[in-house]
Coordinates of C-alpha atoms in Angstrom, one line a residue:
Chain A
X1 CA 106.5 88.5 122.7
X2 CA 103.1 88.3 120.8
X3 CA 102.5 89.8 117.6
X4 CA 98.6 91.1 116.7
X5 CA 98.2 91.2 113.1
X6 CA 94.8 92.9 111.6
X7 CA 94.2 92.0 108.3
X8 CA 91.7 94.4 106.5
X9 CA 89.5 93.1 103.9
X10 CA 86.3 94.1 101.7
X11 CA 83.6 91.9 100.2
X12 CA 82.8 93.0 96.6
X13 CA 80.6 92.2 94.1
X14 CA 81.9 89.5 91.8
X15 CA 84.5 91.6 89.1
X16 CA 83.5 89.0 86.3
X17 CA 79.6 89.4 86.6
X18 CA 78.0 92.4 85.3
X19 CA 78.1 95.1 87.9
X20 CA 76.4 98.4 87.7
X21 CA 74.7 100.9 89.8
X22 CA 71.7 101.9 92.2
X23 CA 69.3 104.3 91.8
X24 CA 71.1 106.1 94.6
X25 CA 74.4 105.4 92.4
X26 CA 75.7 103.4 95.2
X27 CA 77.4 100.0 93.8
X28 CA 74.7 97.6 93.1
X29 CA 75.0 95.1 95.7
X30 CA 71.3 92.8 95.3
X31 CA 71.5 91.6 92.3
X32 CA 75.3 90.7 92.7
X33 CA 77.0 87.6 94.0
X34 CA 80.0 88.8 96.4
X35 CA 82.6 87.6 97.4
X36 CA 86.1 88.0 99.5
X37 CA 88.0 90.5 96.9
X38 CA 90.8 88.6 95.1
X39 CA 93.0 91.4 96.2
X40 CA 92.7 90.6 100.1
X41 CA 93.2 87.3 99.2
X42 CA 97.1 88.2 99.3
X43 CA 96.9 90.0 102.7
X44 CA 95.3 87.8 104.2
X45 CA 98.2 85.0 103.0
X46 CA 100.9 87.4 103.9
X47 CA 99.4 87.4 107.4
X48 CA 99.4 83.8 107.8
X49 CA 103.0 83.5 106.5
X50 CA 104.2 86.2 109.3
X51 CA 101.9 84.6 112.0
X52 CA 103.6 81.1 110.9
X53 CA 107.1 82.5 110.9
X54 CA 106.8 84.8 113.6
X55 CA 109.0 83.4 116.7
X56 CA 106.3 83.9 119.9
X57 CA 102.6 83.7 119.8
X58 CA 101.5 85.6 116.6
X59 CA 97.3 85.6 115.7
X60 CA 96.0 87.1 112.7
X61 CA 92.2 88.7 113.1
X62 CA 90.1 89.7 109.7
X63 CA 88.1 92.6 109.6
X64 CA 85.6 93.8 107.2
X65 CA 83.0 97.1 107.1
X66 CA 80.0 95.7 105.1
X67 CA 76.7 94.1 104.9
X68 CA 75.2 91.2 106.4
X69 CA 76.8 89.2 102.9
X70 CA 79.8 90.3 103.5
X71 CA 80.4 87.6 106.5
X72 CA 81.3 85.5 103.6
X73 CA 84.4 87.4 102.8
X74 CA 85.1 86.9 106.7
X75 CA 84.4 83.2 106.2
X76 CA 87.1 82.5 103.5
X77 CA 89.3 84.0 105.3
X78 CA 88.5 82.1 108.5
X79 CA 89.2 79.3 106.3
X80 CA 92.4 79.8 104.5
X81 CA 93.2 79.8 108.2
X82 CA 93.0 83.4 110.2
X83 CA 92.4 83.1 114.1
X84 CA 89.0 85.0 114.3
X85 CA 87.1 88.0 112.7
X86 CA 85.1 91.3 113.2
X87 CA 82.2 92.6 111.4
X88 CA 81.5 95.9 111.2
X89 CA 77.9 96.2 110.0
X90 CA 75.4 99.3 110.2
X91 CA 72.8 100.3 108.5
X92 CA 73.7 104.4 108.4
X93 CA 77.5 102.8 106.6
X94 CA 75.4 102.4 102.9
X95 CA 77.1 104.7 100.8
X96 CA 80.8 105.4 102.4
X97 CA 83.2 106.7 100.9
X98 CA 87.4 106.1 101.1
X99 CA 87.8 108.6 103.9
X100 CA 84.9 107.8 106.0
X101 CA 85.8 103.8 105.3
X102 CA 89.1 104.3 106.7
X103 CA 87.9 106.0 109.9
X104 CA 85.4 103.6 110.6
X105 CA 88.9 100.8 110.1
X106 CA 90.9 102.9 112.3
X107 CA 88.0 103.2 114.8
X108 CA 87.9 99.6 114.9
X109 CA 91.8 98.4 114.7
X110 CA 92.0 100.7 117.7
X111 CA 89.6 98.9 119.9
X112 CA 90.8 95.5 118.5
X113 CA 94.5 96.4 119.3
X114 CA 97.0 95.7 116.5
X115 CA 101.1 95.6 115.9
X116 CA 100.4 95.2 112.3
X117 CA 97.6 96.1 109.5
X118 CA 98.0 94.5 106.4
X119 CA 95.5 95.8 103.6
X120 CA 95.2 94.5 99.8
X121 CA 96.7 97.4 97.0
X122 CA 93.4 98.2 96.0
X123 CA 89.3 96.8 95.9
X124 CA 88.4 95.2 93.3
X125 CA 85.5 97.2 92.8
X126 CA 86.5 100.8 93.9
X127 CA 89.8 100.2 92.8
X128 CA 91.5 103.7 94.1
X129 CA 94.1 101.9 96.6
X130 CA 94.0 104.8 99.1
X131 CA 92.7 103.3 102.3
X132 CA 95.6 102.0 103.5
X133 CA 97.5 105.1 103.5
X134 CA 94.1 107.1 104.6
X135 CA 94.6 103.9 107.6
X136 CA 98.1 104.9 108.2
X137 CA 97.1 108.8 108.8
X138 CA 94.4 108.2 111.1
X139 CA 96.2 105.6 113.1
X140 CA 99.4 108.2 113.1
X141 CA 101.4 105.1 112.2
X142 CA 104.2 104.1 109.7
X143 CA 102.7 103.5 105.8
X144 CA 104.8 100.7 104.5
X145 CA 102.3 100.1 101.1
X146 CA 102.6 98.5 97.7
X147 CA 104.8 95.5 98.4
X148 CA 105.8 92.8 96.6
X149 CA 107.7 91.2 99.6
X150 CA 107.5 91.5 102.7
X151 CA 108.5 90.3 106.3
X152 CA 108.5 91.2 109.9
X153 CA 111.3 90.4 112.6
X154 CA 112.8 92.1 115.8
X155 CA 109.8 94.6 115.5
X156 CA 110.2 96.0 112.4
X157 CA 108.9 95.7 109.1
X158 CA 110.8 95.2 106.1
X159 CA 109.2 95.1 102.5
X160 CA 109.9 95.6 98.7
X161 CA 108.1 98.4 96.8
X162 CA 107.7 98.4 93.1
X163 CA 107.2 101.5 91.5
X164 CA 107.2 103.1 88.1
X165 CA 111.1 104.1 88.0
X166 CA 112.5 102.1 90.7
X167 CA 112.4 99.3 93.5
X168 CA 112.6 100.6 96.8
X169 CA 113.3 98.8 100.2
X170 CA 111.3 100.1 103.3
X171 CA 111.9 99.8 106.6
X172 CA 109.5 100.9 109.9
X173 CA 108.8 100.1 112.9
X174 CA 105.9 98.3 114.1
X175 CA 103.1 99.3 114.7
X176 CA 102.9 100.3 110.8
X177 CA 100.0 99.9 108.4
X178 CA 101.2 97.5 105.6
X179 CA 99.9 96.6 102.0
X180 CA 100.7 94.2 99.7
X181 CA 100.0 93.5 95.9
X182 CA 99.6 90.7 93.9
X183 CA 103.1 89.7 93.3
X184 CA 103.8 89.0 97.6
X185 CA 102.9 85.3 96.6
X186 CA 99.8 83.1 95.6
X187 CA 97.7 83.1 98.0
X188 CA 96.5 79.4 99.8
X189 CA 93.2 77.9 98.9
X190 CA 91.5 76.6 101.9
X191 CA 91.4 73.0 102.7
X192 CA 88.8 70.8 103.9
X193 CA 90.0 71.1 107.1
X194 CA 90.6 74.7 107.0
X195 CA 86.9 74.9 105.9
X196 CA 85.3 73.1 108.7
X197 CA 87.2 74.5 111.0
X198 CA 86.2 78.3 110.1
X199 CA 82.7 77.3 111.1
X200 CA 83.6 77.2 114.9
X201 CA 86.1 80.1 114.5
X202 CA 85.0 83.9 116.3
X203 CA 83.2 86.1 114.4
X204 CA 82.3 89.4 116.4
X205 CA 79.7 92.0 115.3
X206 CA 80.6 95.6 116.1
X207 CA 77.7 98.5 114.7
X208 CA 79.3 101.8 114.9
X209 CA 77.8 103.2 118.4
X210 CA 81.0 100.6 119.7
X211 CA 83.3 102.2 117.8
X212 CA 81.8 105.8 119.0
X213 CA 81.2 107.1 115.5
X214 CA 78.1 109.5 114.8
X215 CA 75.8 108.5 111.9
X216 CA 76.4 112.0 110.4
X217 CA 80.4 110.6 109.9
X218 CA 79.6 108.2 107.2
X219 CA 77.2 107.0 104.7
X220 CA 76.0 108.9 101.9
X221 CA 75.3 112.4 104.0
X222 CA 78.8 112.3 105.2
X223 CA 80.5 111.5 102.5
X224 CA 83.0 114.2 101.4
X225 CA 82.5 113.2 97.6
X226 CA 79.5 113.1 95.6
X227 CA 78.9 111.1 92.8
X228 CA 76.5 113.0 90.4
X229 CA 75.7 110.6 87.2
X230 CA 76.8 107.1 86.0
X231 CA 76.4 105.8 82.5
X232 CA 76.4 102.8 80.5
X233 CA 79.8 103.3 78.8
X234 CA 78.0 102.9 74.9
X235 CA 79.6 99.3 73.0
X236 CA 82.2 100.1 70.8
X237 CA 81.0 99.9 67.7
X238 CA 81.6 96.3 65.5
X239 CA 85.2 96.5 63.7
X240 CA 86.6 94.7 60.6
X241 CA 87.9 91.4 61.3
X242 CA 89.4 89.5 58.8
X243 CA 91.2 86.0 58.4
X244 CA 94.5 85.9 58.0
X245 CA 95.3 84.1 54.5
X246 CA 98.6 84.7 54.3
X247 CA 98.5 89.2 54.0
X248 CA 97.0 89.6 57.2
X249 CA 100.0 91.3 58.4
X250 CA 99.6 93.5 55.7
X251 CA 96.1 94.1 55.6
X252 CA 96.6 95.1 59.2
X253 CA 99.8 97.3 58.2
X254 CA 96.9 98.9 55.9
X255 CA 94.5 99.5 58.5
X256 CA 97.0 101.8 60.4
X257 CA 98.3 103.2 57.6
X258 CA 94.7 104.5 57.2
X259 CA 94.3 105.8 60.3
X260 CA 97.3 107.4 60.0
X261 CA 99.5 105.1 62.9
X262 CA 102.1 104.9 60.1
Chain B
X1 CA 91.3 134.1 89.0
X2 CA 91.4 131.1 92.0
X3 CA 94.4 129.8 92.1
X4 CA 94.9 125.6 91.4
X5 CA 97.8 123.6 92.7
X6 CA 99.4 121.1 90.4
X7 CA 101.8 118.8 92.4
X8 CA 104.9 118.3 89.9
X9 CA 105.9 114.5 88.9
X10 CA 109.4 115.0 88.1
X11 CA 113.0 112.8 87.8
X12 CA 115.8 115.2 88.9
X13 CA 114.1 118.6 87.1
X14 CA 112.6 116.6 84.2
X15 CA 109.5 116.8 84.5
X16 CA 107.1 113.9 83.2
X17 CA 104.0 114.2 80.8
X18 CA 101.2 113.8 83.3
X19 CA 102.3 116.5 85.0
X20 CA 102.0 119.2 81.7
X21 CA 98.5 117.3 81.0
X22 CA 97.5 118.4 84.5
X23 CA 98.8 121.8 83.6
X24 CA 96.2 121.9 80.7
X25 CA 92.9 120.9 83.0
X26 CA 94.1 123.0 85.7
X27 CA 93.8 126.1 83.3
X28 CA 90.1 125.1 83.1
X29 CA 89.4 125.6 86.6
X30 CA 92.0 128.2 87.4
X31 CA 95.7 129.5 87.5
X32 CA 98.1 126.8 87.6
X33 CA 100.8 127.3 90.7
X34 CA 102.9 124.4 90.5
X35 CA 104.2 122.8 93.4
X36 CA 108.1 121.2 92.6
X37 CA 110.1 118.7 95.4
X38 CA 113.4 117.4 95.9
X39 CA 116.1 117.2 94.0
X40 CA 116.2 119.1 90.8
X41 CA 113.0 120.6 91.7
X42 CA 114.0 124.3 90.5
X43 CA 115.3 123.2 86.9
X44 CA 111.5 121.8 86.1
X45 CA 110.4 125.9 86.0
X46 CA 111.0 126.5 82.5
X47 CA 109.0 123.9 81.1
X48 CA 106.5 124.4 83.8
X49 CA 106.4 128.0 82.9
X50 CA 106.2 126.7 79.0
X51 CA 103.4 124.9 79.9
X52 CA 100.9 127.3 81.9
X53 CA 102.2 127.7 85.6
X54 CA 102.0 131.4 87.2
X55 CA 104.4 130.2 90.0
X56 CA 106.5 127.1 90.6
X57 CA 106.6 126.4 94.6
X58 CA 110.2 124.4 95.3
X59 CA 111.7 122.6 98.3
X60 CA 114.6 120.0 98.8
X61 CA 115.4 118.4 101.6
X62 CA 116.9 114.7 101.7
X63 CA 114.1 113.3 103.4
X64 CA 111.9 112.9 100.4
X65 CA 114.5 110.6 98.9
X66 CA 115.6 108.6 102.2
X67 CA 111.2 108.4 103.8
X68 CA 108.4 107.1 102.1
X69 CA 105.2 109.5 100.7
X70 CA 105.0 111.7 104.2
X71 CA 107.5 114.1 103.9
X72 CA 105.8 115.1 100.5
X73 CA 102.2 115.1 101.7
X74 CA 103.8 117.4 104.7
X75 CA 104.9 119.9 102.1
X76 CA 102.0 119.7 99.8
X77 CA 100.0 120.9 103.2
X78 CA 102.4 123.9 103.4
X79 CA 101.7 124.7 99.9
X80 CA 97.7 124.3 100.2
X81 CA 98.5 126.6 103.1
X82 CA 100.2 129.2 101.3
X83 CA 98.5 129.1 98.6
X84 CA 94.5 128.8 99.5
X85 CA 93.9 126.9 96.3
X86 CA 90.5 126.2 94.4
X87 CA 91.8 122.7 94.3
X88 CA 94.7 120.2 94.0
X89 CA 95.3 118.6 91.1
X90 CA 98.3 115.5 91.5
X91 CA 99.0 112.6 88.8
X92 CA 97.5 109.4 89.5
X93 CA 100.5 107.8 89.8
X94 CA 100.4 104.8 93.5
X95 CA 102.1 107.4 95.0
X96 CA 100.3 110.5 93.7
X97 CA 97.1 108.7 94.8
X98 CA 98.4 107.9 98.5
X99 CA 100.1 111.7 98.5
X100 CA 96.5 113.2 97.8
X101 CA 94.3 111.2 100.1
X102 CA 96.5 111.9 102.9
X103 CA 96.4 115.3 102.1
X104 CA 92.8 115.8 101.9
X105 CA 92.3 113.5 105.3
X106 CA 94.7 115.9 107.0
X107 CA 92.9 119.3 105.0
X108 CA 89.1 118.2 105.4
X109 CA 88.5 117.6 102.1
X110 CA 86.8 115.1 99.8
X111 CA 89.5 113.4 97.8
X112 CA 88.5 111.6 93.9
X113 CA 91.0 109.2 92.0
X114 CA 91.8 108.2 89.0
X115 CA 90.1 111.2 87.0
X116 CA 90.4 111.1 83.2
X117 CA 88.7 114.2 82.4
X118 CA 88.0 117.2 84.4
X119 CA 85.7 120.4 84.0
X120 CA 85.1 123.6 85.6
X121 CA 81.4 123.2 87.5
X122 CA 79.3 125.7 89.3
X123 CA 79.8 124.0 92.9
X124 CA 83.8 123.3 92.0
X125 CA 85.5 121.2 89.4
X126 CA 83.3 118.2 88.0
X127 CA 86.0 115.1 87.6
X128 CA 85.1 112.3 85.0
X129 CA 85.8 108.5 86.4
X130 CA 86.1 105.6 84.0
X131 CA 85.1 102.5 86.7
X132 CA 84.0 98.7 86.4
X133 CA 86.5 97.7 84.2
X134 CA 85.6 100.8 82.2
X135 CA 82.2 99.6 81.5
X136 CA 80.7 102.9 83.2
X137 CA 81.7 106.6 83.1
X138 CA 80.9 108.0 86.2
X139 CA 80.8 112.1 87.1
X140 CA 81.7 113.7 90.3
X141 CA 82.9 116.2 92.7
X142 CA 84.3 117.3 95.9
X143 CA 81.6 118.2 98.2
X144 CA 83.8 118.8 100.9
X145 CA 87.0 121.5 101.6
X146 CA 89.1 122.0 98.7
X147 CA 89.1 119.6 96.2
X148 CA 92.0 116.9 95.8
X149 CA 91.9 115.3 92.0
X150 CA 94.4 112.8 90.8
X151 CA 94.4 112.4 86.9
X152 CA 95.4 109.7 85.0
X153 CA 98.0 109.8 82.1
X154 CA 96.8 110.5 78.9
X155 CA 93.7 112.4 80.2
X156 CA 94.2 115.8 78.1
X157 CA 96.5 117.4 75.6
X158 CA 99.7 119.0 77.0
X159 CA 99.2 122.5 75.5
X160 CA 101.7 125.7 75.4
X161 CA 100.6 128.2 76.9
X162 CA 103.5 130.5 78.5
X163 CA 103.2 132.3 82.1
X164 CA 105.3 133.2 84.1
X165 CA 106.4 130.9 86.1
X166 CA 108.1 132.4 88.8
X167 CA 110.3 130.3 91.0
X168 CA 109.1 130.8 95.2
X169 CA 110.7 128.9 98.2
X170 CA 108.4 126.3 99.4
X171 CA 108.2 126.8 103.5
X172 CA 108.2 123.1 104.7
X173 CA 108.1 122.2 108.5
X174 CA 108.2 118.3 108.5
X175 CA 105.5 116.5 111.1
X176 CA 107.1 114.3 113.4
X177 CA 105.7 111.0 111.3
X178 CA 107.5 112.1 108.2
X179 CA 110.5 110.3 109.5
X180 CA 108.6 107.2 109.7
X181 CA 109.1 104.7 106.9
X182 CA 112.8 104.9 105.9
X183 CA 114.0 103.9 102.0
X184 CA 116.9 102.0 102.9
X185 CA 117.8 101.1 99.2
X186 CA 116.6 102.3 95.7
X187 CA 117.5 100.4 92.6
X188 CA 116.5 102.8 89.6
X189 CA 114.6 100.3 86.8
X190 CA 116.4 100.3 83.8
X191 CA 115.8 102.4 80.8
X192 CA 114.7 100.5 78.2
X193 CA 114.7 103.0 75.3
X194 CA 111.1 103.0 75.3
X195 CA 108.2 105.6 76.2
X196 CA 106.9 105.0 79.7
X197 CA 103.9 102.7 79.4
X198 CA 101.3 104.9 81.1
X199 CA 102.5 107.9 79.0
X200 CA 102.5 106.0 75.7
X201 CA 100.8 107.1 72.1
X202 CA 101.1 103.6 71.3
X203 CA 101.3 99.8 73.4
X204 CA 102.2 96.9 71.5
X205 CA 101.0 93.7 74.1
X206 CA 101.6 90.3 74.4
X207 CA 99.7 87.9 75.7
X208 CA 99.4 83.7 76.8
X209 CA 99.8 83.3 72.9
X210 CA 102.9 84.6 72.9
X211 CA 104.2 81.3 74.5
X212 CA 107.8 82.3 76.1
X213 CA 110.0 84.8 77.4
X214 CA 112.0 84.7 74.1
X215 CA 109.3 85.3 71.8
X216 CA 108.6 88.5 73.3
X217 CA 111.3 89.9 70.7
X218 CA 108.4 89.8 68.0
X219 CA 106.2 92.1 70.3
X220 CA 109.6 94.4 71.0
X221 CA 110.3 94.9 67.4
X222 CA 106.5 95.7 66.3
X223 CA 106.8 98.3 69.5
X224 CA 110.1 99.7 68.5
X225 CA 109.0 100.5 64.5
X226 CA 105.8 101.9 65.8
X227 CA 107.7 103.6 68.6
X228 CA 105.3 102.1 71.2
X229 CA 105.6 101.2 75.0
X230 CA 105.3 97.1 75.7
X231 CA 102.8 96.1 77.6
X232 CA 101.7 92.4 78.7
X233 CA 98.8 90.6 80.0
X234 CA 98.8 89.1 83.2
X235 CA 99.2 85.4 82.0
X236 CA 102.4 86.8 80.6
X237 CA 103.6 88.0 83.4
X238 CA 102.4 85.3 86.0
X239 CA 104.2 82.5 83.2
X240 CA 107.1 85.0 84.1
X241 CA 107.4 86.2 80.2
X242 CA 107.9 89.4 81.0
X243 CA 108.2 92.1 83.7
X244 CA 105.1 93.1 86.0
X245 CA 106.3 96.4 85.6
X246 CA 104.8 96.2 81.7
X247 CA 101.7 94.4 83.2
X248 CA 98.6 96.2 81.8
X249 CA 94.8 95.1 83.6
X250 CA 93.4 95.4 86.8
X251 CA 96.2 94.9 89.0
X252 CA 98.9 96.3 86.5
X253 CA 98.8 99.9 84.4
X254 CA 95.8 101.1 83.0
X255 CA 96.2 102.8 79.6
X256 CA 94.8 104.9 77.5
X257 CA 96.4 104.8 74.5
X258 CA 96.1 106.6 70.9
X259 CA 96.5 102.8 69.6
X260 CA 96.5 99.5 71.5
X261 CA 97.3 96.6 69.6
X262 CA 96.8 93.1 71.7
X263 CA 98.6 90.0 70.2
X264 CA 97.4 87.1 71.7
X265 CA 95.7 88.3 74.3
X266 CA 92.3 86.4 74.6
X267 CA 90.5 90.2 76.5
X268 CA 89.7 88.2 79.9
X269 CA 87.7 91.2 82.4
X270 CA 91.1 91.9 84.3
X271 CA 93.1 92.8 80.6
X272 CA 89.9 94.6 79.7
X273 CA 89.9 97.1 82.9
X274 CA 93.0 98.3 81.6
X275 CA 93.0 98.6 78.0
X276 CA 89.3 99.3 77.4
X277 CA 89.5 103.7 77.1
X278 CA 91.9 103.3 74.3
X279 CA 90.7 105.2 71.4
X280 CA 92.0 102.4 68.3
X281 CA 92.1 99.3 69.3
X282 CA 93.7 96.1 67.1
X283 CA 93.9 92.7 67.9
X284 CA 95.5 89.7 66.6
X285 CA 94.8 86.1 67.6
X286 CA 94.6 82.7 66.6
X287 CA 90.9 82.3 68.4
X288 CA 88.3 83.8 66.5
X289 CA 85.8 83.6 69.1
X290 CA 88.8 85.2 72.2
X291 CA 86.6 88.3 74.0
X292 CA 89.0 90.7 72.6
X293 CA 87.2 90.8 69.0
X294 CA 84.1 92.7 70.8
X295 CA 86.4 95.4 71.2
X296 CA 88.6 95.9 68.0
X297 CA 88.5 98.2 65.5
X298 CA 90.9 96.2 63.5
X299 CA 91.2 92.4 64.0
X300 CA 93.0 89.9 62.4
X301 CA 92.2 86.1 63.3
X302 CA 95.5 84.1 62.7
X303 CA 99.1 83.0 64.1
X304 CA 100.5 85.9 65.4
X305 CA 104.2 84.0 64.6
X306 CA 103.3 85.1 60.6
X307 CA 101.3 87.6 61.4
X308 CA 103.0 90.4 63.6
X309 CA 106.4 89.5 61.7
X310 CA 104.4 90.6 59.1
X311 CA 103.2 93.6 60.0
X312 CA 106.3 94.8 61.4
X313 CA 108.0 93.9 58.2
X314 CA 105.6 96.3 56.1
X315 CA 105.7 99.1 58.9
X316 CA 109.3 99.3 58.4
X317 CA 108.7 99.0 54.2
X318 CA 106.5 102.0 54.4
X319 CA 108.8 104.3 56.8
X320 CA 112.3 103.4 54.9

């Protein structure tokens, strides 16, 4: 039995940089360094572990939708150990919202064929965290999301989902869509050997026509939501900072009392 | 007047505070109609009526507890069909966002998540969001279908607005996909007696500077003196000093309390993303150069092991 795992990843602007919006109110990617979303590294890691522990042939394909530079994210995942990559790239994708992104991913996943899709819990730029659920809805397969622990055995995926009020044990038959949190386990660093090997691994490029998607189904024109304005949050006005000379706690209490918190 | 569906987050009939905040926002757009599912659903009606729900649609079935997310999507879709609302509002929990997204896709509507404010607009509700680690504020609207919007806790005040709150049974037929993901076990988190992190008016957090799980007792004592929730930075959680469910930041909870007290937290972008919209920010840190001091209304440069116990004692004295 073979197991085909697809990992969806996103190329995002560096969160430690000065992120901002372009004139059309999309995320400005031109002046930014990009990278594989940190939260997707956990998805790649869990995919690799599931493949390594699988009793049979397992293949890990990493999939992204994004501009030319998004290949960097694929290379990183390949250097961690993924077997091959698919890059969906098309000028008409600019400005696509989460619903549109889930359409592109669903078509690509179906075209590639899969037993298991693994995603990160959210992107570090949009941070909606809804694409895995949307993907499951589109594919008509079980959604097993926000897992802190995941395993696959005998065609069944199991995992632990830590919610606000309870921790749940989940289970579903493959094929399924899984997402993992940053609690699922530290992602490995690419080895030198892995980095060299990644250069020779295949990266397929698909555009919208390969996926039989019309241009008006995606992009800003096809988005079901519109951003009307974006403004930088005003800097917080400078506060009072005191050095503790033995009375720091009392001074702080005085401040809290003055603000009616005590 | 148009009706607005509000998805009710409740535990065995006890309505959680973010749902009451949604009722405040829903009344800006139309007449709130609440949808309560699962065990104790009908028990939510009195509280929901006090806060403006004109109708409360209820349905109970074992599927809501036994399977993940999809049964709730089926029910909310049935409610949309029955009510034809002007908008659907859902609390921005992890599950709430998943329910909202799947519902939106099914009914051919756009979805906006993590709104921090909502106003009626000429062409439908306008949602305010806080993005890029709260460094930008955006306004957005849904341009197709019935707007589905999830709203973060502490985005609006809870207001009394008595309404009929008539309980009506919702007819739900589960889809064939409803039983796809089975919940085989559930461990309910032990109650700490403290307020829920995302809902609390005051949050007291500890970071790397707390330097050990046992030292979090100092943070908890300060929190208890103020009736606050306890938070932790990623560094403290990764070190195993405090549970991940209490993590504040990009990969944890995002909080927006009246008062946030950061102790031994440097204020890296990951942390700021989760607390920058707090109304008043206070920090204690021994490093005068820590970026957290750029955000504070009041900061103390000093040893938290000296400052925090003194603060706690002073608060308890003033209260007593």
